[in-house]
Coordinates of C-alpha atoms and ligand atoms in Angstrom, one line a residue:
M1 CA 130.9 83.4 164.2
L2 CA 130.9 87.0 163.1
T3 CA 132.8 89.9 162.9
T4 CA 131.0 93.6 164.6
R5 CA 131.3 97.0 165.5
A6 CA 131.6 97.5 168.9
A7 CA 132.6 99.8 172.0
V8 CA 135.4 98.5 174.2
V9 CA 136.1 100.2 177.4
E10 CA 140.0 99.2 178.3
A11 CA 141.0 99.6 181.4
P12 CA 138.9 101.3 184.5
G13 CA 138.6 105.0 184.3
A14 CA 139.6 104.5 180.0
P15 CA 137.4 105.7 177.0
F16 CA 134.6 103.5 174.5
V17 CA 136.9 103.5 172.2
V18 CA 135.0 101.4 168.8
Q19 CA 136.7 98.4 167.1
D20 CA 135.9 95.1 165.3
V21 CA 135.0 92.4 167.6
V22 CA 134.2 88.3 167.1
L23 CA 131.1 86.8 168.1
D24 CA 131.0 83.7 169.2
D25 CA 127.9 81.4 167.6
V26 CA 125.0 80.9 168.8
R27 CA 124.4 78.6 171.6
A28 CA 121.1 76.8 173.1
G29 CA 119.0 79.7 174.7
E30 CA 120.3 82.4 173.1
V31 CA 119.9 84.6 170.4
L32 CA 121.9 87.1 167.6
V33 CA 120.3 90.7 167.5
E34 CA 121.2 93.2 165.3
V35 CA 121.1 96.5 167.2
V36 CA 119.0 99.0 166.3
A37 CA 119.4 101.3 169.9
A38 CA 121.5 101.2 173.3
G39 CA 120.6 103.6 175.7
L40 CA 123.3 104.7 178.2
C41 CA 122.6 104.6 181.9
H42 CA 124.7 105.1 185.3
T43 CA 125.7 101.3 185.5
D44 CA 127.7 101.4 182.2
L45 CA 129.3 104.4 183.7
G46 CA 130.0 103.1 187.1
V47 CA 131.9 99.7 185.4
Q48 CA 133.8 102.6 182.9
A49 CA 134.9 104.2 186.2
G50 CA 135.8 100.8 188.0
G51 CA 133.2 101.8 190.8
I52 CA 130.9 98.6 189.7
P53 CA 132.7 95.2 189.2
F54 CA 132.9 93.9 185.5
A55 CA 135.5 92.0 183.4
L56 CA 137.3 94.7 182.1
P57 CA 139.0 95.2 178.6
G58 CA 135.0 94.4 178.1
I59 CA 131.5 95.6 175.9
L60 CA 129.1 97.4 178.2
G61 CA 125.5 98.3 177.0
H62 CA 122.5 97.0 179.1
E63 CA 119.6 98.7 177.2
G64 CA 119.5 97.1 174.1
A65 CA 116.9 97.2 171.1
G66 CA 117.4 95.8 168.0
V67 CA 115.8 93.0 165.4
V68 CA 116.5 88.7 165.5
V69 CA 118.6 87.7 163.4
E70 CA 118.9 84.0 164.6
V71 CA 117.8 82.1 167.2
G72 CA 119.8 79.6 168.9
P73 CA 118.6 75.9 169.8
G74 CA 115.7 75.4 172.2
V75 CA 114.5 79.4 171.5
D76 CA 110.9 79.3 171.0
R77 CA 109.6 82.6 172.4
V78 CA 111.7 84.8 169.2
A79 CA 111.7 84.0 165.6
R80 CA 114.2 86.0 163.2
G81 CA 112.9 89.6 161.9
D82 CA 111.3 90.0 165.3
K83 CA 111.4 93.3 166.7
V84 CA 113.0 93.1 170.8
L85 CA 113.8 95.1 173.8
L86 CA 117.2 93.5 176.0
S87 CA 116.7 93.7 179.8
Y88 CA 118.6 92.3 182.0
T89 CA 118.8 88.1 182.4
S90 CA 118.2 85.6 185.2
C91 CA 118.6 82.4 185.6
G92 CA 114.5 81.1 185.7
R93 CA 114.6 78.6 188.3
C94 CA 115.8 80.0 191.6
A95 CA 113.0 80.6 194.2
N96 CA 113.5 84.8 193.6
C97 CA 112.6 83.8 189.6
R98 CA 110.3 81.3 190.1
G99 CA 108.6 83.8 192.4
G100 CA 107.9 86.4 190.2
H101 CA 111.1 88.5 191.2
P102 CA 113.6 87.3 188.9
A103 CA 115.9 90.7 189.7
Y104 CA 116.4 89.1 192.5
C105 CA 117.7 86.0 191.2
A106 CA 120.5 84.1 192.8
T107 CA 122.9 84.6 190.6
W108 CA 122.1 88.3 189.3
V109 CA 125.5 89.8 190.1
P110 CA 127.6 87.0 188.3
D111 CA 125.2 86.5 185.2
N112 CA 124.7 90.4 184.7
L113 CA 127.9 91.9 186.2
V114 CA 131.7 91.0 186.9
T115 CA 132.1 88.0 185.3
G116 CA 131.7 89.3 181.6
V117 CA 131.1 85.2 180.2
R118 CA 128.5 82.9 180.3
R119 CA 127.3 80.9 183.0
D120 CA 129.6 77.4 181.7
G121 CA 132.9 80.3 181.5
T122 CA 132.6 80.8 177.9
A123 CA 133.0 83.7 176.0
T124 CA 130.4 85.5 173.7
V125 CA 132.7 88.0 172.4
R126 CA 136.5 87.9 171.3
R127 CA 139.2 90.6 169.8
S128 CA 139.5 89.9 166.3
G129 CA 143.3 89.8 166.8
G130 CA 145.5 89.2 164.0
Q131 CA 148.5 90.7 166.2
G132 CA 148.5 88.3 168.4
G133 CA 148.2 88.5 172.4
D134 CA 145.6 88.5 174.5
T135 CA 142.1 88.3 172.4
R136 CA 139.8 88.0 175.4
L137 CA 136.9 90.2 175.9
G138 CA 134.3 90.7 178.9
G139 CA 130.5 90.5 177.1
H140 CA 127.5 88.9 178.1
F141 CA 126.8 92.0 180.4
F142 CA 123.1 92.0 181.4
G143 CA 123.6 89.0 179.5
Q144 CA 123.6 91.4 176.3
S145 CA 127.0 94.1 175.6
S146 CA 124.7 96.1 173.5
F147 CA 126.9 98.7 172.8
A148 CA 127.6 96.8 169.5
A149 CA 126.2 96.6 165.8
H150 CA 125.2 93.0 167.1
A151 CA 124.9 91.0 170.6
I152 CA 124.5 87.5 171.5
V153 CA 121.4 87.7 173.9
D154 CA 120.5 85.6 177.0
E155 CA 116.5 84.4 176.1
R156 CA 115.8 85.6 179.6
S157 CA 117.1 89.3 178.8
L158 CA 114.6 88.8 175.6
V159 CA 111.1 91.0 175.9
K160 CA 109.5 90.8 172.1
V161 CA 107.8 93.7 170.9
P162 CA 105.3 94.9 167.9
D163 CA 106.8 95.0 164.8
D164 CA 105.6 98.5 164.7
A165 CA 107.7 99.5 168.2
P166 CA 110.0 102.8 167.5
L167 CA 113.4 101.1 168.6
E168 CA 114.9 104.1 168.7
V169 CA 113.1 106.0 171.0
L170 CA 111.6 102.9 173.5
A171 CA 115.8 101.5 173.9
P172 CA 115.7 102.6 177.3
L173 CA 112.9 100.8 178.9
G174 CA 114.7 97.8 179.7
C175 CA 116.6 99.3 182.6
G176 CA 116.2 103.2 183.6
V177 CA 112.5 103.2 182.8
Q178 CA 111.8 100.4 183.9
T179 CA 114.0 101.4 187.2
G180 CA 111.2 104.0 187.4
F181 CA 108.0 102.6 186.9
G182 CA 108.6 99.3 188.8
T183 CA 109.6 101.2 191.5
V184 CA 106.3 103.3 192.0
W185 CA 104.2 100.3 190.6
N186 CA 105.7 97.3 191.8
V187 CA 107.2 98.3 195.6
L188 CA 106.1 101.4 196.5
D189 CA 102.3 100.5 195.4
P190 CA 101.3 104.3 197.0
A191 CA 97.6 105.1 197.9
P192 CA 95.1 107.1 196.2
G193 CA 95.3 110.4 198.2
S194 CA 99.3 109.9 199.4
T195 CA 102.2 111.3 198.5
L196 CA 105.5 110.8 196.8
A197 CA 108.7 112.8 197.0
V198 CA 111.6 111.9 193.9
F199 CA 115.2 112.6 194.3
G200 CA 117.0 113.3 191.1
A201 CA 115.1 113.5 188.3
G202 CA 117.3 111.8 186.0
A203 CA 115.9 109.2 183.7
V204 CA 115.2 107.2 186.6
G205 CA 113.3 109.9 188.6
L206 CA 111.7 111.0 185.7
A207 CA 110.7 107.3 184.7
A208 CA 109.0 107.3 188.5
V209 CA 107.6 110.8 187.7
M210 CA 105.8 109.5 184.7
A211 CA 104.5 106.3 186.5
A212 CA 103.6 108.8 189.6
K213 CA 101.0 110.2 187.0
L214 CA 99.4 107.3 186.3
L215 CA 98.1 107.2 189.8
P216 CA 96.0 109.4 192.0
L217 CA 98.3 110.9 194.1
A218 CA 97.8 113.7 196.0
A219 CA 101.3 114.9 195.4
V220 CA 104.7 114.3 193.3
I221 CA 107.7 116.5 194.3
A222 CA 110.7 116.3 192.8
V223 CA 113.9 117.5 193.7
D224 CA 117.3 118.0 191.7
L225 CA 120.0 120.3 191.0
V226 CA 119.0 121.2 187.6
P227 CA 116.5 123.9 186.7
E228 CA 115.6 122.0 183.0
R229 CA 115.3 118.7 184.5
L230 CA 112.9 120.3 187.2
T231 CA 111.0 121.9 184.5
L232 CA 110.9 118.5 182.6
A233 CA 109.6 117.0 185.6
A234 CA 106.9 119.4 186.3
E235 CA 105.7 119.0 182.6
L236 CA 105.8 115.2 183.0
G237 CA 103.5 115.1 186.1
A238 CA 105.6 116.9 188.9
T239 CA 102.6 118.7 190.9
H240 CA 105.8 120.2 192.6
T241 CA 109.6 120.8 192.4
A242 CA 112.5 121.9 194.9
D243 CA 115.9 123.0 193.5
A244 CA 118.2 121.7 196.1
S245 CA 121.0 123.8 195.4
T246 CA 118.1 127.0 196.2
D247 CA 114.9 125.5 197.9
D248 CA 115.1 124.6 201.6
V249 CA 113.7 120.8 200.4
A250 CA 112.6 120.4 203.9
K251 CA 110.6 123.4 203.8
V252 CA 108.9 122.3 200.5
V253 CA 107.9 119.1 201.5
A254 CA 106.5 120.1 204.9
D255 CA 104.2 122.8 202.9
V256 CA 102.9 120.7 200.3
T257 CA 102.3 117.5 202.7
D258 CA 100.8 120.3 206.1
G259 CA 104.3 119.4 208.1
R260 CA 103.3 115.1 207.6
G261 CA 106.2 114.6 205.8
V262 CA 106.0 112.3 202.4
D263 CA 104.5 108.8 202.0
A264 CA 107.1 107.4 199.7
A265 CA 110.4 108.6 198.4
I266 CA 112.5 107.2 195.9
D267 CA 116.2 108.4 196.0
T268 CA 117.8 107.6 192.7
T269 CA 121.1 110.1 193.5
A270 CA 122.9 107.4 195.2
V271 CA 124.4 110.4 197.2
P272 CA 124.6 109.2 200.9
A273 CA 123.3 112.8 201.9
V274 CA 120.5 113.0 199.8
V275 CA 119.7 109.1 201.1
R276 CA 119.5 110.8 204.5
S277 CA 117.5 113.2 203.2
A278 CA 114.6 111.3 201.7
I279 CA 114.2 108.9 204.7
D280 CA 114.0 112.0 207.2
L281 CA 111.8 113.9 205.2
L282 CA 109.2 110.3 205.1
A283 CA 105.7 110.3 207.0
V284 CA 105.3 107.7 209.7
R285 CA 104.8 104.8 208.4
G286 CA 106.3 106.4 205.2
T287 CA 108.6 104.3 202.8
C288 CA 112.2 105.3 200.6
A289 CA 113.3 102.9 198.0
V290 CA 116.8 103.7 196.8
V291 CA 117.8 102.5 193.8
G292 CA 120.9 104.2 192.8
A293 CA 124.3 102.4 192.5
P294 CA 126.7 104.1 194.3
P295 CA 130.5 102.4 194.0
A296 CA 130.5 99.1 196.7
G297 CA 131.2 100.4 200.0
T298 CA 129.0 103.0 200.5
E299 CA 127.9 104.5 203.7
A300 CA 124.8 106.7 204.7
A301 CA 123.6 107.5 208.1
F302 CA 120.2 107.8 209.7
D303 CA 119.1 108.6 212.6
V304 CA 117.7 105.6 214.3
Q305 CA 115.0 106.8 216.3
G306 CA 114.2 108.5 212.9
L307 CA 113.4 105.4 211.7
L308 CA 111.6 103.9 215.0
P309 CA 107.7 105.8 214.0
G310 CA 107.4 103.0 211.0
K311 CA 109.8 103.9 208.4
R312 CA 110.8 101.6 205.7
V313 CA 114.2 102.1 204.0
V314 CA 114.1 99.0 200.7
G315 CA 116.6 99.0 198.1
V316 CA 115.6 98.0 194.7
T317 CA 117.0 96.6 191.5
L318 CA 115.3 97.0 188.3
G319 CA 112.1 98.2 189.8
D320 CA 111.8 94.7 191.0
G321 CA 110.2 94.6 187.2
E322 CA 110.1 90.9 185.3
P323 CA 110.9 92.1 182.2
E324 CA 108.1 90.1 179.9
T325 CA 105.6 91.4 181.6
L326 CA 106.6 94.9 182.6
L327 CA 107.9 96.1 178.9
P328 CA 105.3 95.1 176.8
Q329 CA 102.7 97.1 179.3
L330 CA 105.2 100.5 178.9
V331 CA 105.4 100.1 175.1
D332 CA 101.5 100.2 175.0
L333 CA 101.8 103.2 177.7
H334 CA 104.0 104.6 175.3
R335 CA 101.8 103.7 172.1
R336 CA 99.0 105.8 173.5
G337 CA 101.0 108.7 174.6
L338 CA 101.2 108.3 178.4
L339 CA 105.0 107.9 178.8
P340 CA 106.4 110.3 176.5
L341 CA 109.9 108.9 176.3
E342 CA 110.7 111.3 173.3
R343 CA 110.9 113.9 176.0
L344 CA 113.9 112.2 178.0
V345 CA 116.2 110.9 175.0
R346 CA 118.6 112.1 173.0
H347 CA 120.6 110.4 170.0
Y348 CA 124.5 109.7 169.6
A349 CA 126.6 107.7 167.2
L350 CA 128.4 105.1 169.0
E351 CA 131.5 106.7 168.5
E352 CA 130.3 109.2 170.9
L353 CA 129.6 107.4 173.9
D354 CA 131.8 109.8 176.0
A355 CA 130.5 112.9 174.5
A356 CA 126.9 111.1 175.5
A357 CA 127.9 110.7 179.1
A358 CA 129.6 114.1 179.4
D359 CA 126.3 115.1 178.2
M360 CA 124.4 113.3 181.0
H361 CA 126.6 114.7 184.0
A362 CA 126.4 118.0 183.1
G363 CA 122.6 118.1 182.8
R364 CA 122.1 118.5 178.7
T365 CA 120.5 115.1 178.2
V366 CA 118.4 113.3 180.4
K367 CA 118.9 109.8 178.8
P368 CA 121.6 109.2 175.6
V369 CA 120.6 106.6 173.6
V370 CA 123.2 105.7 170.5
R371 CA 121.5 104.9 167.4
L372 CA 123.8 101.7 165.3
G373 CA 124.1 101.7 161.5
Ligands
ZN401 ZN1 117.2 83.3 189.4
ZN402 ZN1 120.8 100.7 184.2

């Protein structure tokens, strides 16, 4: 057992409060990681707001990066001292895991969200106690709960990276960046010369823009409401931008595509009207990938007849990425200067998570990353 610092959310709508917590001993298939950095993602804030199910009070954080301190029985993919990026966990045995699609694992939702405990029902973390009372805390979030100085991590959430990998910059690879790159490369797989529209130029959308820049596309259109984000999108590879608060997005798309619409679209906003717009602006046989996570029960309308010309709409989790395959590729792209993640990241202390969230909502920061230690 180890006492460490963690940011705890007490209840839906409550702030992050840093306090001492006690980690359980490392078990088979687990690794104790000293967390160096962890990105803040909208899914953390969705849980904090109560729109995504998770056991609160609990510890969030699912874009961790750190150094292996202790390896549990049976773990041979990493050793003490290895640098690791943390991503989502999966069972490794169901049909989708075996087929190379662990983001669609049969037990993805309970293992990454909801329960806050291990698959056998035991807790990875508890309150330090001392005042008596209930010491239960939700942990095991995405197999990691990395808004903490140390985390007990599922083996399948771990990806080993080179010793010179800059963890403080690369932490967001595990969710947001993987989602953007994976959605473009794995799911949409746009043909050379085709067109792509990215709705929402936050971390996921800008990752999609960077992924698209590495492909020979005719046009990449970024759509957002924050002028600074659109400027950044253009610098990172968008060939065109549209400010939805002042521009007629349909006209921009029509102008860029000679009236055909885009061959592929990504909605990162999870705003129903934007999802509708992304579908409406598709070309014949175009595909719209929906990657944002709104509160459960959110519905969006579409014109049924409008879909008939071969349009597709597909929901995507984590870019349908297999972390041990995709993350090392992204680390290598960063090393070669082709994935300038520094442009998106601003660093905060663990105590500043609520301020970081406010900066993200206001468009002042694209990707907050907390630094531990
Ligand atoms: Zn599985
Ligand atoms: Zn995320």
